PDB file of C-alpha atoms (C1' of nucleotides) in Angstrom:
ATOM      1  CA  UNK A   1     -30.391  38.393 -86.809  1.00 71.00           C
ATOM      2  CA  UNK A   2     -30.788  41.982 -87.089  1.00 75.00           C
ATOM      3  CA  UNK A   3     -28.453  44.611 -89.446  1.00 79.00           C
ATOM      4  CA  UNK A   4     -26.239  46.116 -86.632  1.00 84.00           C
ATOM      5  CA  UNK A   5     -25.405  42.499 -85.117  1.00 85.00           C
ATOM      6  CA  UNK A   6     -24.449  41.478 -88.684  1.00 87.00           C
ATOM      7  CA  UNK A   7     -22.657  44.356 -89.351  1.00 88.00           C
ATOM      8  CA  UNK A   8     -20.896  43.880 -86.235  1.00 91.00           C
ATOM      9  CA  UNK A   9     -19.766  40.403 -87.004  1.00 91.00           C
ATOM     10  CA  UNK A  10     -19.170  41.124 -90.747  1.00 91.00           C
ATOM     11  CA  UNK A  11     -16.181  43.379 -88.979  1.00 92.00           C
ATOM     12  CA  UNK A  12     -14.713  40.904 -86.382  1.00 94.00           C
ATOM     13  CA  UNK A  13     -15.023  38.613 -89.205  1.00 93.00           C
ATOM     14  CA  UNK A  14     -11.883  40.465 -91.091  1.00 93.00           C
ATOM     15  CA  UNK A  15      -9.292  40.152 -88.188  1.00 95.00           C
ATOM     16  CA  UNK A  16      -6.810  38.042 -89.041  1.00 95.00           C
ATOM     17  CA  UNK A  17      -5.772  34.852 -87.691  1.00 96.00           C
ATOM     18  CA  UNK A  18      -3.118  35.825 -85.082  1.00 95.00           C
ATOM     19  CA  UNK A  19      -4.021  39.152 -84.447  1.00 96.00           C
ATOM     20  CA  UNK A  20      -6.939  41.111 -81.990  1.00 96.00           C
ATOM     21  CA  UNK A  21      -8.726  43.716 -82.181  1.00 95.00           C
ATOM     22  CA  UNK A  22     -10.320  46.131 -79.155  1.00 94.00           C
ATOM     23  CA  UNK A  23     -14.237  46.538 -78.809  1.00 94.00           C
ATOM     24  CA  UNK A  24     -13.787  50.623 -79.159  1.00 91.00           C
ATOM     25  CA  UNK A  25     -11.589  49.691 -82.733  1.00 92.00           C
ATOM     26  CA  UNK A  26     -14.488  47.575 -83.885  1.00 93.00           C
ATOM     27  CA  UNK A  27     -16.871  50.136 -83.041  1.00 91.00           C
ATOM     28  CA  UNK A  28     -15.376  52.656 -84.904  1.00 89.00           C
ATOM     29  CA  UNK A  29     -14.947  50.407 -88.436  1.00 90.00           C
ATOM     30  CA  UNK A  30     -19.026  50.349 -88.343  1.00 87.00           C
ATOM     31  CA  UNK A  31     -20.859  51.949 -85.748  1.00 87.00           C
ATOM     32  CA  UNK A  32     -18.884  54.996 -84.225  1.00 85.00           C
ATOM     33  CA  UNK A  33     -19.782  55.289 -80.680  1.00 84.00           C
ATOM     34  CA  UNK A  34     -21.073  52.125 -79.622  1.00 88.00           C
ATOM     35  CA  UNK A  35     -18.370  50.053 -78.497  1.00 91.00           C
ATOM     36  CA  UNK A  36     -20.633  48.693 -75.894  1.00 90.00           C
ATOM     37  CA  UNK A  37     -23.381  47.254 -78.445  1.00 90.00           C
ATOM     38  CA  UNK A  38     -20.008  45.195 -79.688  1.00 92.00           C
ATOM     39  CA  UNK A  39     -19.423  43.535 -76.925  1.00 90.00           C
ATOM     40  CA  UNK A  40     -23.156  42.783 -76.575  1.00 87.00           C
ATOM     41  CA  UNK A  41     -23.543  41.453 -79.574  1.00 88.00           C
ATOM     42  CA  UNK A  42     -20.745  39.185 -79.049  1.00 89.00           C
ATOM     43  CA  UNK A  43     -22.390  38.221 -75.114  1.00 86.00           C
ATOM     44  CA  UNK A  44     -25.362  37.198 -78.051  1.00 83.00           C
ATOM     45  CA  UNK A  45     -23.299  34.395 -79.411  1.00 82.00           C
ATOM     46  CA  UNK A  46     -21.951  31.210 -78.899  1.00 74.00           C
ATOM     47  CA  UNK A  47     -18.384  29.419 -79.330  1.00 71.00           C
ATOM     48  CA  UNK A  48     -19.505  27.435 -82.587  1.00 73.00           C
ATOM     49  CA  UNK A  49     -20.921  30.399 -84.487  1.00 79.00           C
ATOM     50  CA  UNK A  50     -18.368  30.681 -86.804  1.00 86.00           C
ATOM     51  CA  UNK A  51     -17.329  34.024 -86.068  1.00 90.00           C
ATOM     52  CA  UNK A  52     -13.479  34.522 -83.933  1.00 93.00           C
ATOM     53  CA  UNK A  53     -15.023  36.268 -81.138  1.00 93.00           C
ATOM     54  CA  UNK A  54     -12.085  35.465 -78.919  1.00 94.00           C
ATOM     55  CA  UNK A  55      -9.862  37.838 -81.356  1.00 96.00           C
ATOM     56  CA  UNK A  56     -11.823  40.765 -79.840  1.00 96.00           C
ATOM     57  CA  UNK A  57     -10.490  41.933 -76.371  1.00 96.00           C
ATOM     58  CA  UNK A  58     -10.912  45.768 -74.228  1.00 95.00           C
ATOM     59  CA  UNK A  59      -8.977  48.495 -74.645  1.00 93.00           C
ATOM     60  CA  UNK A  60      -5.975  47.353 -72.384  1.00 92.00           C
ATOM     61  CA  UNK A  61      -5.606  44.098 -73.779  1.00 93.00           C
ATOM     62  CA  UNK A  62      -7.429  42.295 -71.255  1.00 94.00           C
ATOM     63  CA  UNK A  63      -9.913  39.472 -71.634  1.00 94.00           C
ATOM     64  CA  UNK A  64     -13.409  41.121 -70.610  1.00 93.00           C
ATOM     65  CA  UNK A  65     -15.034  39.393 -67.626  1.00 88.00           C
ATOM     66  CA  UNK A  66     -17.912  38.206 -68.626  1.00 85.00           C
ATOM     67  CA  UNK A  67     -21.215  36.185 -66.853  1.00 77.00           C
ATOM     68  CA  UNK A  68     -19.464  32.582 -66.899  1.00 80.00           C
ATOM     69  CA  UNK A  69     -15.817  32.727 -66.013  1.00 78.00           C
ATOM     70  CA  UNK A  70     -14.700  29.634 -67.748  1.00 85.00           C
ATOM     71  CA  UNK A  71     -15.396  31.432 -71.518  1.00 86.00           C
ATOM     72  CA  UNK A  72     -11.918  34.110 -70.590  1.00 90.00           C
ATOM     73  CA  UNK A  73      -9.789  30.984 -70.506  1.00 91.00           C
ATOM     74  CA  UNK A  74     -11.176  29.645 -72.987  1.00 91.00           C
ATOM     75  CA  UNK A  75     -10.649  32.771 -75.224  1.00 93.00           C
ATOM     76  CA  UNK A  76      -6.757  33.083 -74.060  1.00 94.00           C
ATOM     77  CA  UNK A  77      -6.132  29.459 -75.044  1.00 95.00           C
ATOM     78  CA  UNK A  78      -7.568  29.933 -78.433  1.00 94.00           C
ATOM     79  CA  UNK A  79      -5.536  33.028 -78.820  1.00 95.00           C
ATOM     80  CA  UNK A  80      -2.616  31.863 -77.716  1.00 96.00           C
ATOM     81  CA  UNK A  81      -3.187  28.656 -80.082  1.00 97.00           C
ATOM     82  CA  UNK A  82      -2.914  31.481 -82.418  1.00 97.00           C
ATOM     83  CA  UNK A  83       0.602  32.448 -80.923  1.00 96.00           C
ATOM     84  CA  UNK A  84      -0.826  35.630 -79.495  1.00 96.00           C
ATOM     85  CA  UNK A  85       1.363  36.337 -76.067  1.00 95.00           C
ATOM     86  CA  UNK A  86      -0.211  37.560 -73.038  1.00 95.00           C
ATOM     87  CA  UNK A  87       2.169  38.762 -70.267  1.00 92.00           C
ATOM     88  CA  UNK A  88       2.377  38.379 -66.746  1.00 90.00           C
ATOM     89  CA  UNK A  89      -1.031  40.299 -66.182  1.00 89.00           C
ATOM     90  CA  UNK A  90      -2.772  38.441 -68.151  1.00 90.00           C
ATOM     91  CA  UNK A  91      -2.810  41.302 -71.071  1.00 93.00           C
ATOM     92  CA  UNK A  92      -2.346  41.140 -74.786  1.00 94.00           C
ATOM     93  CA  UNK A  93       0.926  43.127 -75.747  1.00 91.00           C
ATOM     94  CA  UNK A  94      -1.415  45.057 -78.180  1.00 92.00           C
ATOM     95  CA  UNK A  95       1.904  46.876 -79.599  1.00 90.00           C
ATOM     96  CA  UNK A  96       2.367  43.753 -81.012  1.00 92.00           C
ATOM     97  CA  UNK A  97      -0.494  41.834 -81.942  1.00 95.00           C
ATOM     98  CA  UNK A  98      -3.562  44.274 -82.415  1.00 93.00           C
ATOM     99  CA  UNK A  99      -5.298  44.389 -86.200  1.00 94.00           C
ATOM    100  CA  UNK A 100      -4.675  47.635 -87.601  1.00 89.00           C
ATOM    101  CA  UNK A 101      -6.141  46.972 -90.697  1.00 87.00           C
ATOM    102  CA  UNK A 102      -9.433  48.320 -90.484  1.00 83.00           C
ATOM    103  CA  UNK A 103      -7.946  52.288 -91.029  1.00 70.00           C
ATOM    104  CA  UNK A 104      -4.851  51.682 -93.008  1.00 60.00           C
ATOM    105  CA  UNK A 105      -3.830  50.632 -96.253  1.00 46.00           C
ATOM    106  CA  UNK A 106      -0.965  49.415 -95.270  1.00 43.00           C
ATOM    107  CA  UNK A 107      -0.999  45.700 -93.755  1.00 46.00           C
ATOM    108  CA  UNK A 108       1.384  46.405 -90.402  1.00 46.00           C
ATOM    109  CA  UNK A 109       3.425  43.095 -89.894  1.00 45.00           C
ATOM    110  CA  UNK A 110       3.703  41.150 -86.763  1.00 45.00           C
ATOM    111  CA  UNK A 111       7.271  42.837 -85.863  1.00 43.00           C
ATOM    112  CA  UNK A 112       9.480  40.676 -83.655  1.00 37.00           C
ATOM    113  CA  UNK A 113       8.064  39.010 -80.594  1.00 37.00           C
TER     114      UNK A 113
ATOM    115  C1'  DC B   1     -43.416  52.975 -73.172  1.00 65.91           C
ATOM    116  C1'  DC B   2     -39.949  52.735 -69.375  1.00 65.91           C
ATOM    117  C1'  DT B   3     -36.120  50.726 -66.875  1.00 65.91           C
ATOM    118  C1'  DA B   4     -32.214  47.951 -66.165  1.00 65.91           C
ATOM    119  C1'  DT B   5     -28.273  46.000 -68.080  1.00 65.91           C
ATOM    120  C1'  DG B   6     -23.844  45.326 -70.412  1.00 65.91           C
ATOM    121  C1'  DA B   7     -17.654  40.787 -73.263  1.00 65.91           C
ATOM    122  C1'  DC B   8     -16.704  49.335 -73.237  1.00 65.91           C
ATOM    123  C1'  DT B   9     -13.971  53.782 -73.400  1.00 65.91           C
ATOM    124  C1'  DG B  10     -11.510  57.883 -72.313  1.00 65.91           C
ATOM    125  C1'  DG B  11     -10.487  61.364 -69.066  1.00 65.91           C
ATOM    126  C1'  DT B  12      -9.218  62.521 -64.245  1.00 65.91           C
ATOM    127  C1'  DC B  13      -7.098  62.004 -59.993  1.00 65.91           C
TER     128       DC B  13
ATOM    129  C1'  DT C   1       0.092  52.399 -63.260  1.00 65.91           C
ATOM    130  C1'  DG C   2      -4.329  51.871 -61.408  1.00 65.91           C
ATOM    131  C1'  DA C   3      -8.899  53.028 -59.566  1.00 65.91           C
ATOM    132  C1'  DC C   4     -13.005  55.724 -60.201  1.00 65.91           C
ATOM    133  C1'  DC C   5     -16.566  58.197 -62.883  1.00 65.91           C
ATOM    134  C1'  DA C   6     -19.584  59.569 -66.232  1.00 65.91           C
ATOM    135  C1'  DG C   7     -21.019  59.095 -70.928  1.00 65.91           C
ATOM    136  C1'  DC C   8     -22.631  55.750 -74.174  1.00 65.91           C
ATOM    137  C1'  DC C   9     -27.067  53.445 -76.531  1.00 65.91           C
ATOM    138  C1'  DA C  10     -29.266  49.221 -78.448  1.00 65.91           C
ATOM    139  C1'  DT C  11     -31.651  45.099 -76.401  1.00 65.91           C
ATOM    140  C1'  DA C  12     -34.596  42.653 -73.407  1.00 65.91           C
ATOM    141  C1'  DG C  13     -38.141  42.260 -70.290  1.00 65.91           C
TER     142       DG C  13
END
DNA sequence: CCTATGACTGGTC
DNA sequence: TGACCAGCCATAG
């Protein structure tokens, strides 16, 4: 597995249980700029890796489409195992649930819900 | 070496 | 709010 790809995953690896994070946040906690190589490193992987690729969704809080269909349901209903909330669009409230831990000091708790 | 491809993003309209 | 567009750049073939 090459350095970026690990570096990549190293990253994802550090959002919390019950939280998400978007590819562009990702990109910018290890490789500025290349949001896109994120989520092709994840399209590299599979389910039993280890690492909680379904905590990583876009920018609006929408599960990427992606070549087989099947995996974006299968990433909601592990998030929402997790007691993430999507709302009638089928969008995380990222407001609410999106890892801002990377940047700040500060661990932001999950407010309300 | 060159081209196509992508689980993306931010700005514009 | 949503659709469209143009950058983005490492991999794979």
């Amino acid at each position: 597995m090459n350095p970026m790809y690990r570096n990549i995953y190293s990253i994802i690896e550090r959002i919390p249980f019950g939280r998400v994070a978007t590819y562009g946040q990702i990109a910018l906690a290890g490789i500025p700029g290349h949001a896109r190589q994120v989520g092709y490193a994840l399209y590299r992987t599979d389910s039993g890796c280890g690492i909680p690729w379904h905590r990583v969704v876009n920018a609006h809080g929408a599960i990427s489409r992606r070549s087989f269909a099947g995996d974006e349901m299968v990433q909601r209903k592990r998030l929402e195992a997790e007691g993430v909330v999507f709302d009638h669009r089928g969008r995380v409230c990222l407001s609410r649930f999106q890892w801002r831990g990377f940047s700040e000091q500060t661990e932001p708790h999950r407010d309300l819900v």
